[in-house]
Coordinates of C-alpha atoms in Angstrom, one line a residue:
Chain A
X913 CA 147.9 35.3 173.6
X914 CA 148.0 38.7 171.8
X915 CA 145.9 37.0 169.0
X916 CA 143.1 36.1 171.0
X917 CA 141.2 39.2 170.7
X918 CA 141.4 38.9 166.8
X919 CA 140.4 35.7 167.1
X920 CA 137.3 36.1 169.0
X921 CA 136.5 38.9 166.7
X922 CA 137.1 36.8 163.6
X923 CA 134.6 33.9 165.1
X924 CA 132.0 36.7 165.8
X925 CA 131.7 38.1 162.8
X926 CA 131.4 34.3 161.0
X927 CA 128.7 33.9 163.3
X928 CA 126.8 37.4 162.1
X929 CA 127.4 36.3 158.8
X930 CA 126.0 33.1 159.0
X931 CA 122.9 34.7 161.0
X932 CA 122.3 37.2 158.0
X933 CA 122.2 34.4 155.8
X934 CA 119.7 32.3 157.5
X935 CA 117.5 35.5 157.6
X936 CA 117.9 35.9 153.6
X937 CA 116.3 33.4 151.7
X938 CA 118.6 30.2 150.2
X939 CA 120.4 31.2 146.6
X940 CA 119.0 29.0 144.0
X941 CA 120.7 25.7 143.2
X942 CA 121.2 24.3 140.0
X943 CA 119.5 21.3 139.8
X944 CA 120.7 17.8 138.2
X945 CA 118.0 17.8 134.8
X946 CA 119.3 21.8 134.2
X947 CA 122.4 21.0 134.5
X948 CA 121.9 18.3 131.8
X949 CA 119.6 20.5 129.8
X950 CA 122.4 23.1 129.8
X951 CA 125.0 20.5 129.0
X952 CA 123.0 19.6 126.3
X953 CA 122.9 23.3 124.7
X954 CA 119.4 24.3 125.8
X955 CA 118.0 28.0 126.6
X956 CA 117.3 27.9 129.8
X957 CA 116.1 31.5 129.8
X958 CA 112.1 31.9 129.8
X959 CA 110.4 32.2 126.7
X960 CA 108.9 35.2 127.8
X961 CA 111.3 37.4 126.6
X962 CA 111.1 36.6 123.3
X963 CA 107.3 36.2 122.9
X964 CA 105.8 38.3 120.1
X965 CA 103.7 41.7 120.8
X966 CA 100.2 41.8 120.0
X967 CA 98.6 44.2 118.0
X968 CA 97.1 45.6 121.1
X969 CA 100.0 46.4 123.2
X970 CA 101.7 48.1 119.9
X971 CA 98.8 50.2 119.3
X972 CA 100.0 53.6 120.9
X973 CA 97.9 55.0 124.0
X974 CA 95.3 57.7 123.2
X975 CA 96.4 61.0 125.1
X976 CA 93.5 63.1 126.1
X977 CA 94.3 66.9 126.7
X978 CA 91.9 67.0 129.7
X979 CA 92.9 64.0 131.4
X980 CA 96.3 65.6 132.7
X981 CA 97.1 64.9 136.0
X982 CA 96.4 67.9 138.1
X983 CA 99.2 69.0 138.9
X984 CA 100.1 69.2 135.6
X985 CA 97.3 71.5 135.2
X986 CA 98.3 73.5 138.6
X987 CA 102.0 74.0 136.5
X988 CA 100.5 75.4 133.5
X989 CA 98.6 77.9 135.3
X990 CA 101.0 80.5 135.8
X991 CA 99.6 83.6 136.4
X992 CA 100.4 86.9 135.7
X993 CA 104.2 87.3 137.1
X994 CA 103.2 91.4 138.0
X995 CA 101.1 90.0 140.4
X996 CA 101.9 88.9 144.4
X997 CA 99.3 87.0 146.1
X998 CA 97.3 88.7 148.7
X999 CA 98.8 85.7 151.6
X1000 CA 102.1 86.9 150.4
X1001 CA 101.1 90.5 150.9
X1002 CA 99.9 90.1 154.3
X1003 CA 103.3 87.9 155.4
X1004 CA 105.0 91.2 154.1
X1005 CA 103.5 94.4 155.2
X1006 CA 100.7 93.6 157.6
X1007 CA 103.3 93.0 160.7
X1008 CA 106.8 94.1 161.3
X1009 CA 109.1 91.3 159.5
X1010 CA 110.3 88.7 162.3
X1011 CA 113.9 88.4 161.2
X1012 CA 116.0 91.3 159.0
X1013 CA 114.8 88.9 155.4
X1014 CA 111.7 89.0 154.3
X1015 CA 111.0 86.3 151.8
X1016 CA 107.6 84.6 152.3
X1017 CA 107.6 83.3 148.7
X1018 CA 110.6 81.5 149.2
X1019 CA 112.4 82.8 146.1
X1020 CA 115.8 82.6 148.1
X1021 CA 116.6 79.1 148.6
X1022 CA 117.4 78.1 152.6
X1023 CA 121.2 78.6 152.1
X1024 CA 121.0 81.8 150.3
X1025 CA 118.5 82.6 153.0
X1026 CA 120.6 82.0 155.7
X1027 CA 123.6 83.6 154.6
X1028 CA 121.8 86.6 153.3
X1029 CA 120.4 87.0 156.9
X1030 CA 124.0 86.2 158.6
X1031 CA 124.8 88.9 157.2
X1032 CA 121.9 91.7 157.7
X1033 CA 121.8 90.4 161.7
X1034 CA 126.0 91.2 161.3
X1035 CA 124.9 94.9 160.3
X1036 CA 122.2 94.9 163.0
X1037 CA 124.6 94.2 165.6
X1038 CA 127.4 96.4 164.4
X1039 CA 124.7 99.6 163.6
X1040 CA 121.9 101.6 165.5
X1041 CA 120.0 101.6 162.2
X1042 CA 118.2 98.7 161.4
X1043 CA 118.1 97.5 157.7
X1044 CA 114.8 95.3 156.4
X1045 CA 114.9 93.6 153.6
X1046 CA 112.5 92.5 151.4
X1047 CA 113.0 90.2 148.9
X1048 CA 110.6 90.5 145.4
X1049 CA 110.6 88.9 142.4
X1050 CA 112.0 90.1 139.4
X1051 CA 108.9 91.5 137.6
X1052 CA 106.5 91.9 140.3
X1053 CA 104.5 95.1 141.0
X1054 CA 104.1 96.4 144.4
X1055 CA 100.8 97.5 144.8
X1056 CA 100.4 101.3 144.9
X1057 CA 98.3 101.3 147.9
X1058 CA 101.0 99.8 150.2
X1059 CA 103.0 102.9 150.4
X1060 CA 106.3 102.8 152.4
X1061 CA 105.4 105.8 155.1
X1062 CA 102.3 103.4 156.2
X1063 CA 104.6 100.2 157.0
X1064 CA 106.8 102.6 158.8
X1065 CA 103.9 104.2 160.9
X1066 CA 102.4 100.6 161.6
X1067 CA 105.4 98.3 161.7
X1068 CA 108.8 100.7 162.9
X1069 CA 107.2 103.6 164.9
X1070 CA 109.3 102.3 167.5
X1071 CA 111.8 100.8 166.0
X1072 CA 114.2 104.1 165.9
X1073 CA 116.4 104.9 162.5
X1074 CA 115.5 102.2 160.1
X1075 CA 116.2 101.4 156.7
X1076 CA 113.3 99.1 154.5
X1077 CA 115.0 98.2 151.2
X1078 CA 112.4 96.6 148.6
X1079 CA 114.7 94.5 146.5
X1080 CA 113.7 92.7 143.2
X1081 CA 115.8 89.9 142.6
X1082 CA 117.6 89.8 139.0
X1083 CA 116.5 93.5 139.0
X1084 CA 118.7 96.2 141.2
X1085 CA 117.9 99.4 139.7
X1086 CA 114.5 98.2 140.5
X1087 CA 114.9 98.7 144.3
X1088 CA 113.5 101.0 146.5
X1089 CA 114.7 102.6 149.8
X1090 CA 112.5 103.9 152.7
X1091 CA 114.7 105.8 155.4
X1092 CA 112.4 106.9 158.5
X1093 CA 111.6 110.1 158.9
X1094 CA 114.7 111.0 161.2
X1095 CA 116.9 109.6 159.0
X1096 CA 115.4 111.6 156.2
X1097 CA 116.2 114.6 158.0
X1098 CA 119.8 113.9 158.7
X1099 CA 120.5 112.7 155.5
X1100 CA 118.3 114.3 152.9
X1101 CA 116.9 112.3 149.6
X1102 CA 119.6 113.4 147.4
X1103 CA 122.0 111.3 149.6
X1104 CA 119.8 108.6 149.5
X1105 CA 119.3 108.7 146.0
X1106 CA 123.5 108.7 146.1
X1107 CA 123.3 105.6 148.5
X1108 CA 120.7 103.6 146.1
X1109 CA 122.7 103.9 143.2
X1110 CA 125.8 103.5 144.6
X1111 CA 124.0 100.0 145.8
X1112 CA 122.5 99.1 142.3
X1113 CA 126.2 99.4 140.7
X1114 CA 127.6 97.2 143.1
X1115 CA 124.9 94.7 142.6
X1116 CA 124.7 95.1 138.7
X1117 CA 128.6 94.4 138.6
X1118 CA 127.5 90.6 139.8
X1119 CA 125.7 88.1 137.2
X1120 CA 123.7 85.7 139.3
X1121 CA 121.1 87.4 141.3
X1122 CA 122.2 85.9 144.9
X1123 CA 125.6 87.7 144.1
X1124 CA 123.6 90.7 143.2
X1125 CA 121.6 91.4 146.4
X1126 CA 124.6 90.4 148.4
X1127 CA 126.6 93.0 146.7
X1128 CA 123.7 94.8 147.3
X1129 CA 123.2 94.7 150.8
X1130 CA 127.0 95.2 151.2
X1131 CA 127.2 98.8 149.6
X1132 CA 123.9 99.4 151.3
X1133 CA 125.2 98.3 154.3
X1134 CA 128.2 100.6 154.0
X1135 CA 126.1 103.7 153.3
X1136 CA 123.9 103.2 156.3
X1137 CA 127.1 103.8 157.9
X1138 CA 127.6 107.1 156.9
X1139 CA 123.9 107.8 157.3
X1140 CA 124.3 106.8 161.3
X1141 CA 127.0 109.4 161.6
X1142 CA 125.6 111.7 160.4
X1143 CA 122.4 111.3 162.2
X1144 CA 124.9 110.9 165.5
X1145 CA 126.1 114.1 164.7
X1146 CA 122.9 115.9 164.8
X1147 CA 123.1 116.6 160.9
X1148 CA 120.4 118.2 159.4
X1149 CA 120.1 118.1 155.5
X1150 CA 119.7 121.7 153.8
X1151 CA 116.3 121.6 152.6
X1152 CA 116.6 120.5 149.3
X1153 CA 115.4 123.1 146.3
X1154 CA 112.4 122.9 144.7
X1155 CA 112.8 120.8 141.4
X1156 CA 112.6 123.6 138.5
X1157 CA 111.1 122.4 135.6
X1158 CA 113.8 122.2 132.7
X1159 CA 113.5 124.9 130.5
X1160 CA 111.9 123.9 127.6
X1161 CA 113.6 124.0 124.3
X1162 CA 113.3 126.6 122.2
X1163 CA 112.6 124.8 118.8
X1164 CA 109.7 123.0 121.3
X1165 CA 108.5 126.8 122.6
X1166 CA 108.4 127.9 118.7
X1167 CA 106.6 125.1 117.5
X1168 CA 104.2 125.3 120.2
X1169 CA 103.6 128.4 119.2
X1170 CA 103.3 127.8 115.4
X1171 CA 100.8 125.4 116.3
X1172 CA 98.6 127.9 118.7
X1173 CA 98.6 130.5 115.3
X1174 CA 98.1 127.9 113.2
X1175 CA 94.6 126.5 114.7
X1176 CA 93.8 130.3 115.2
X1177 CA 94.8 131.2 111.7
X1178 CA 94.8 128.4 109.1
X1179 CA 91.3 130.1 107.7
X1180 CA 92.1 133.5 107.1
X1181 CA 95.9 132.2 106.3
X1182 CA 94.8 130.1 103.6
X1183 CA 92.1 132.4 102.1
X1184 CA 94.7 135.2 101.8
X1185 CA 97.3 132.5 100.1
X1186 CA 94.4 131.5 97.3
X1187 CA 93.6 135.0 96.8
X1188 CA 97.2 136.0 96.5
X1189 CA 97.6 132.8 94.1
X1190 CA 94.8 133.7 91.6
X1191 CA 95.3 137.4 91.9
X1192 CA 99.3 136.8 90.9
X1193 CA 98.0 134.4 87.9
X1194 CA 95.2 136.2 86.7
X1195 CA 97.6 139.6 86.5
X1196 CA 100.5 137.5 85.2
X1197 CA 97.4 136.1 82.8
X1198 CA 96.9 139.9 81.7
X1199 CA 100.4 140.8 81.4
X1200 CA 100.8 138.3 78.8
X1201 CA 97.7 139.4 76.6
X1202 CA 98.6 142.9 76.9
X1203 CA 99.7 144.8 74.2
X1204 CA 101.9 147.9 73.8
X1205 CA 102.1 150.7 71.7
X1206 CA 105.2 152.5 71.2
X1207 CA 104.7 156.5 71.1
X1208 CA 105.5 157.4 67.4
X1209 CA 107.7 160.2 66.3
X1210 CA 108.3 161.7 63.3
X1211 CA 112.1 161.1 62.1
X1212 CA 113.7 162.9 59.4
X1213 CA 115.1 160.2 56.8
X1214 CA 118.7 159.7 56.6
X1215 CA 121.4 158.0 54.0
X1216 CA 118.3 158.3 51.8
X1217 CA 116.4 155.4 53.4
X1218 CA 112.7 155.9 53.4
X1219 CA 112.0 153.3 55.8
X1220 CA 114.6 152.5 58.0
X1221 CA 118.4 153.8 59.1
X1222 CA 118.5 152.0 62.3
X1223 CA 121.7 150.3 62.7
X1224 CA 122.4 147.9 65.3
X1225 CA 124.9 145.6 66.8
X1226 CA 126.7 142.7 64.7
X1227 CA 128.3 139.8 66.5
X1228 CA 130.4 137.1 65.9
X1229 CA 129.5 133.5 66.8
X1230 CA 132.8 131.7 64.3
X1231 CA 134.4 130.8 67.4
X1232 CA 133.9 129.9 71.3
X1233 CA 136.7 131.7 72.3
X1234 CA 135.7 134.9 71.6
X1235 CA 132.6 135.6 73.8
X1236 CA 129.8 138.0 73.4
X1237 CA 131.6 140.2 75.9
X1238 CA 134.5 140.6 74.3
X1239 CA 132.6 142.1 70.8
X1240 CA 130.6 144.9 72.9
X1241 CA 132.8 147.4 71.0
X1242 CA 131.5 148.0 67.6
X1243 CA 133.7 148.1 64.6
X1244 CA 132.9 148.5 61.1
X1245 CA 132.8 145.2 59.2
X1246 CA 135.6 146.5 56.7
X1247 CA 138.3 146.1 58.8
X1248 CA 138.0 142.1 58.5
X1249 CA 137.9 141.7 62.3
X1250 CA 134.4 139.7 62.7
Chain B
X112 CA 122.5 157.1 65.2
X113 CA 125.4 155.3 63.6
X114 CA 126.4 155.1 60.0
X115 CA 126.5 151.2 58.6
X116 CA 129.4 151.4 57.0
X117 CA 131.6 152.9 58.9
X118 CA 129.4 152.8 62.2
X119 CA 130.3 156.5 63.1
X120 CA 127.5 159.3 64.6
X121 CA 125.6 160.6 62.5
X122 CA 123.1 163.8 62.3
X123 CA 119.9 162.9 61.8
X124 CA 118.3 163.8 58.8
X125 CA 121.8 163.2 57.2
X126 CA 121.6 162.4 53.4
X127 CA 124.7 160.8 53.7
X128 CA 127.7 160.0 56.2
X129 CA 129.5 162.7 56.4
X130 CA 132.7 160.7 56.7
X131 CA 132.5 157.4 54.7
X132 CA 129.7 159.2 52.1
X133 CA 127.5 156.2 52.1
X134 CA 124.0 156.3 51.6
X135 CA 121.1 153.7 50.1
X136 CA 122.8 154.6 46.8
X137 CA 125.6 152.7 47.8
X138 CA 123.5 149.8 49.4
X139 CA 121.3 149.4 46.5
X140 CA 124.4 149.7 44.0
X141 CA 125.1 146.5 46.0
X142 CA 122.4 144.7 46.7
X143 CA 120.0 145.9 43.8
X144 CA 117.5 148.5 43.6
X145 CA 114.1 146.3 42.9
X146 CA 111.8 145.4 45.6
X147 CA 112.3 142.0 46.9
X148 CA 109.3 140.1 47.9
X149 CA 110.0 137.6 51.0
X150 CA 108.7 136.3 53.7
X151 CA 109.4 137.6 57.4
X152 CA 111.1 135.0 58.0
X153 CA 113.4 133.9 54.8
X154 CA 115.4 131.4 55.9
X155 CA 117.5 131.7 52.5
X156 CA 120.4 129.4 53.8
X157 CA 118.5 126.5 55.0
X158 CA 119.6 126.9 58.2
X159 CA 116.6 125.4 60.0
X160 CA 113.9 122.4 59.7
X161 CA 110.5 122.7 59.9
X162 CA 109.6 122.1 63.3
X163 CA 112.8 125.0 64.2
X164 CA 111.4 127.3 61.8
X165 CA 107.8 127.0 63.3
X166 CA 108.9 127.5 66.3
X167 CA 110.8 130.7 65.4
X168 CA 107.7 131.9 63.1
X169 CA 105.6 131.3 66.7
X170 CA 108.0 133.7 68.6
X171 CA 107.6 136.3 66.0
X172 CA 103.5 136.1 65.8
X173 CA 104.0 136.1 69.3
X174 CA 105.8 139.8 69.2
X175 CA 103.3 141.0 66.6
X176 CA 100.6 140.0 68.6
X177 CA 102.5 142.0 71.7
X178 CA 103.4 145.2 69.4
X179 CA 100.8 145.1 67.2
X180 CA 102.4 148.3 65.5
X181 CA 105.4 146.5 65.0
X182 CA 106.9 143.3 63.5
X183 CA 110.2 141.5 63.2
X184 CA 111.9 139.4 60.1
X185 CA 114.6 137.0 59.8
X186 CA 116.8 136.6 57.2
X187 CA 119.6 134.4 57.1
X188 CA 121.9 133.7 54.3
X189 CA 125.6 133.4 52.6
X190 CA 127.0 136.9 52.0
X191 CA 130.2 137.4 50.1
X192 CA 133.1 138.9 52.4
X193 CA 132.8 142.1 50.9
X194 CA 129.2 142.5 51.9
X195 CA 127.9 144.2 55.0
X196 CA 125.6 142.9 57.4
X197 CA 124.4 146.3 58.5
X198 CA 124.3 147.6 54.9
X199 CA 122.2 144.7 54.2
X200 CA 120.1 145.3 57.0
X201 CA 119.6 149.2 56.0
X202 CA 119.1 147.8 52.4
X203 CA 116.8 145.3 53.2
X204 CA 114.6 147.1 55.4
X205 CA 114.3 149.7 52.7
X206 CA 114.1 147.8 49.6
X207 CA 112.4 144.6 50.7
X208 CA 108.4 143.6 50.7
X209 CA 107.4 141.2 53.2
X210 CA 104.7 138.9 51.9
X211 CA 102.8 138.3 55.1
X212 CA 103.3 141.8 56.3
X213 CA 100.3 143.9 54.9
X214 CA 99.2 146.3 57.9
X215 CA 102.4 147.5 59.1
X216 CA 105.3 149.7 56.9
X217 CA 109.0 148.7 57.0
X218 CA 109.8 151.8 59.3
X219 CA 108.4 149.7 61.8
X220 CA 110.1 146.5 61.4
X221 CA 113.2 144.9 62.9
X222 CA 115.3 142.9 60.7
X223 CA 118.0 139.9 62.2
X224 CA 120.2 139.3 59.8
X225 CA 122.6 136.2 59.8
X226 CA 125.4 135.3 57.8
X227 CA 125.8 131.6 57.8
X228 CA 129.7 131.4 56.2
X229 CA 131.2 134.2 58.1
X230 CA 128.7 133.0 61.4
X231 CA 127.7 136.5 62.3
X232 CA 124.5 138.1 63.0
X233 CA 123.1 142.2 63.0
X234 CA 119.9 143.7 63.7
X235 CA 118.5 146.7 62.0
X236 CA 115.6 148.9 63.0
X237 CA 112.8 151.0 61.0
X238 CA 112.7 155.0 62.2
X239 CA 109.5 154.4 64.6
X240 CA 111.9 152.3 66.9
X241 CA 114.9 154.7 66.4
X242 CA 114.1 156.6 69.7
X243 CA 113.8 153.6 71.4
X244 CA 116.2 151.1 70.4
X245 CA 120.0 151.7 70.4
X246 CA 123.4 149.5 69.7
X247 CA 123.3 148.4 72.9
X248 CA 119.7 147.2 73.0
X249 CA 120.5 145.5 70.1
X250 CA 123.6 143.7 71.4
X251 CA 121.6 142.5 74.4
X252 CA 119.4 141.0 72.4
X253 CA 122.4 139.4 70.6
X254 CA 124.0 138.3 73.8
X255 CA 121.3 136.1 74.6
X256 CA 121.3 134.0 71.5
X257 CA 124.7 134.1 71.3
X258 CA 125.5 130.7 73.4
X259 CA 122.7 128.9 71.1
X260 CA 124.2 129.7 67.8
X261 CA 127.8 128.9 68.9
X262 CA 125.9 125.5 69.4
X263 CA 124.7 125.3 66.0
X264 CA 120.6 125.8 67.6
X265 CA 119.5 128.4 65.5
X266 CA 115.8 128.5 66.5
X267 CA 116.4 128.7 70.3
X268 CA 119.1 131.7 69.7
X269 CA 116.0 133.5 67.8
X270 CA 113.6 133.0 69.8
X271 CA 115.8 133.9 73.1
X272 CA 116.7 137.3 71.1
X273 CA 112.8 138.3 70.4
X274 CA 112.3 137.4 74.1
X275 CA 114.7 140.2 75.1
X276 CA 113.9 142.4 72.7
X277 CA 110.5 142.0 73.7
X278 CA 111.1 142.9 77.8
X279 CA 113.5 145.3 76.4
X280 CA 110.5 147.3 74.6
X281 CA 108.1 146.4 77.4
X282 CA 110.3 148.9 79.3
X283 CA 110.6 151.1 77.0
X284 CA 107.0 151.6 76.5
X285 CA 106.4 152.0 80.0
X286 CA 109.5 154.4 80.0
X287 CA 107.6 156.1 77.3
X288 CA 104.3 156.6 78.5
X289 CA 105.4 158.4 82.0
X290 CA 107.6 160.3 80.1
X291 CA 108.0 160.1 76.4
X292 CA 109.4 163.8 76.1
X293 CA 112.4 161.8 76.9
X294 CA 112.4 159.7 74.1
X295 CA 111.2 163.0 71.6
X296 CA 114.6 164.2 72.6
X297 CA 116.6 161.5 70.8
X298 CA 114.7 161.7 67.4
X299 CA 113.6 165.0 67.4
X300 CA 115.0 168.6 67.1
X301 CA 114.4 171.1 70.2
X302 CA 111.3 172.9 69.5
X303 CA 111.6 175.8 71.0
X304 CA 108.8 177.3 70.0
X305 CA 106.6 174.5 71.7
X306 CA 108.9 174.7 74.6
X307 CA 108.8 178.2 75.6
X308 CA 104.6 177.8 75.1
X309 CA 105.1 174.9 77.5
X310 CA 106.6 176.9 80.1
X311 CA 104.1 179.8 80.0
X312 CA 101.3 176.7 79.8
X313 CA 102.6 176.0 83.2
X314 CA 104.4 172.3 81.8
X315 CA 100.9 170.6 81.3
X316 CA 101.2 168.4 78.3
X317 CA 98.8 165.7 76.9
X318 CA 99.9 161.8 77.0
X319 CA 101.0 161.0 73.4
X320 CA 101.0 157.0 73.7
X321 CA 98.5 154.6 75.0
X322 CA 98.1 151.1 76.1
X323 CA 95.5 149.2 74.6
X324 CA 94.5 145.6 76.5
X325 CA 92.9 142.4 74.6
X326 CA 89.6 142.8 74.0

């Protein structure tokens, strides 16, 4: 009697079979004259597959350029990727963001959305200081006239110590930090700075760019840490110095300075050099047609020469080995030595 | 002033060296006594073509044309072992009349002289140069061509020796116009006579040389 329940479950489920298959239509049947046709070595198989193709159908479609479907057209108009739309500009910056993410052009997909934000409403429950988020793409251009202290005043007046980070996604060292003004003071911009790029190394270590603004968010996330404490602890920056403008190198100062004397002085500069120039040639010209005129003594004659007794230097040019140098001493020819 | 012979001082105005006793008696006993017509430049050995011995002619119009007063003549040749270069030189500038030489006298010629077997070169002087060249101008001017002759480039060791002895003169002219009592000195004896006038004169003397530009 154990088998009873197996049995009745057996017979029901013949029966829901058989029901199914009076709802589906009856499976064809081979008939008698098919059969004998197939017997026979017939093709049952429609002729329709092997009918020949007109002309017409082989003729290929004519493609028009401007009858593309329209969203075809709505894919090639891309726009310029600098650019956010103004909707998208309102969902950002006219009203303070509902959750910690901001990403109204969906360029985080819902997964990476949600863990993203997990993790920023983890920070906001574990920190005083809030941290906003808002997610850019990776070329676009903020416009200049949204600046950062104007979201704060309209959006976080009362919203304590806050921390807006504008992240571009596939570009960290794009991002930009806002701390509110009481954060500024206890933490000064240079330790922001610190705090930024401390965040865009962490981030730039990653290669996809989820992984990047996690990392991201992370380091961030850390530093805002240290930022609370120190606003906790009443911390006020030292005023930072005013930024000295590098000293200018001096090669830069001289040429500078060449060029001043130069636009003051090219005239006269270059009227002096021409004059020096012909001057120098013209009295080089009259050096060389000059002629001199020894003074003229009279000399008593010698060794009975009327006309001459001068006697000068003799040297030797037989060999290479002995120099001119060497001969300066003059001996008499006689003695064989030339 | 140096003897050619045995290349010792001199006095000048000495009829004959008072230690070797040579004079142009000697030179002309060995060399001849009749005037020789040649060229300026008498390239008796053949040791240059054409186009070398133009070029060395243009060096030497060039120095006439600077010293009008003055000229200078080459003569190269093979001399026998026994024979001098300097005697020749004293001999030739003595005894020798240069074709294409008409306005000027010997006394103001210098004479190269080069020995092509024994490969050896002197210059000799006239008397109007004698207080302003020395040995040691002359070996200058030797020096210079001495790296082209050891080369066997006969023309470019000329031509490099007129150059100097041309700046060499150039100087000395200059020398000689601020100051050519200077160069009276070497030729001349004291004269005392015109010295002590000089000194009651107060030392005012007249410039003796002059420099003349192309018209």
């Amino acid at each position: 009697m154990k088998s009873r329940p197996f049995i009745v479950f057996f017979l029901c489920i013949v029966f829901f079979a058989q029901s199914q298959e009076d709802e589906n239509p009856p499976l064809p049947r081979w008939s008698d004259a098919d059969a004998e046709r197939l017997l026979q070595g017939e093709n049952l198989i429609s002729d329709a597959l092997f009918r020949p193709i007109s002309e017409e159908e082989l003729a290929a479609p004519v493609m028009d350029g401007l009858s593309l479907p329209e969203y075809m057209a709505e894919l090639l108009d891309v726009g310029d990727p600098s650019e956010i739309a103004e909707e998208d500009l309102v969902k950002y910056f006219d009203q303070k963001p509902k959750s910690f993410l901001t990403d109204p052009q969906k360029l985080l997909s819902r997964q990476e959305y949600r863990d993203r934000l997990s993790f920023l409403k983890y920070h906001a429950s574990d920190s005083k200081v809030g941290f906003y988020v808002y997610v850019f793409d990776t070329k676009q251009i903020i416009p200049p006239n949204i600046r950062a202290e104007d979201v704060f005043q309209r959006c976080f007046a009362d919203s304590g110590p806050t921390v807006l980070l504008f992240y571009f996604m596939g570009a960290p060292e794009r991002s930009i930090i806002h701390l509110s003004p009481d954060l500024m003071t206890a933490v000064g911009r240079a330790e922001s700075a610190r705090a930024r790029q401390s965040a865009v190394n962490q981030a730039s270590v990653k290669s996809q760019a989820v992984d990047q603004l996690d990392g991201f968010c992370v380091q961030m996330s850390i530093r805002i840490y240290w930022m609370e404490k120190a606003l906790e602890a009443g911390v006020i920056a030292p005023p930072e110095a005013e930024p000295q403008a590098k000293p200018e190198p001096a090669h830069k100062k001289y040429t500078e300075m060449m060029r001043h004397w130069w636009s003051e002085w090219n005239v006269p500069f270059c009227i002096s050099v021409a004059v020096l120039l012909v001057g120098g040639l013209f009295s080089h010209w009259r050096r060389s047609r000059r002629k001199y005129r020894l003074p003229v003594f009279p000399v008593a004659v010698r060794l009975g020469g009327t006309q001459a007794a001068g006697v000068g230097a003799v040297i030797s040019f037989a060999h290479a080995n002995r120099p001119a140098a060497a001969q300066r001493e003059q001996l008499p020819e006689d003695l064989g030595i030339l | 002033m140096k003897c050619p012979r045995c290349v010792q001082k001199i006095h000048r105005g000495a009829e004959s060296c008072p230690r070797c006793g040579f004079s142009l008696a000697h030179a002309d006993a060995q060399f001849g006594t009749v005037k020789r017509e040649m060229p300026a430049l008498a390239d008796r050995a053949g040791l240059m073509r054409l186009a070398e011995r133009r070029r060395v002619q243009s060096a030497m119009d060039r120095f006439s044309a600077r010293f009008p007063e003055l000229f200078f003549a080459v003569y190269t040749g093979v001399f026998q072992q026994s024979e001098s270069l300097r005697i020749f030189g004293f001999w030739l500038l003595n005894r020798a009349v240069f074709e294409d030489l008409d306005e000027v006298k010997n006394d103001a010629g210098i004479a190269l002289v080069i020995d092509v077997e024994r490969k050896s070169a002197s210059i000799s002087f006239g008397y109007q140069l004698d207080a302003y060249l020395d040995e040691e101008d002359t070996y200058q001017c030797l020096c210079k061509a001495h790296p082209h002759w050891l080369e066997g480039k006969y023309d470019l060791g000329i031509v490099a020796l007129v150059r100097m002895l041309e700046k060499i003169l150039q100087r000395k002219c200059l020398q000689a116009q601020r100051d050519p009592r200077k160069f009276a000195r070497k030729v001349m004896p004291p004269q005392w006579e015109s010295l002590v006038k000089r000194i009651k004169q107060g030392n005012q003397d007249e410039p003796q040389g002059e420099e003349e530009d192309n018209p």
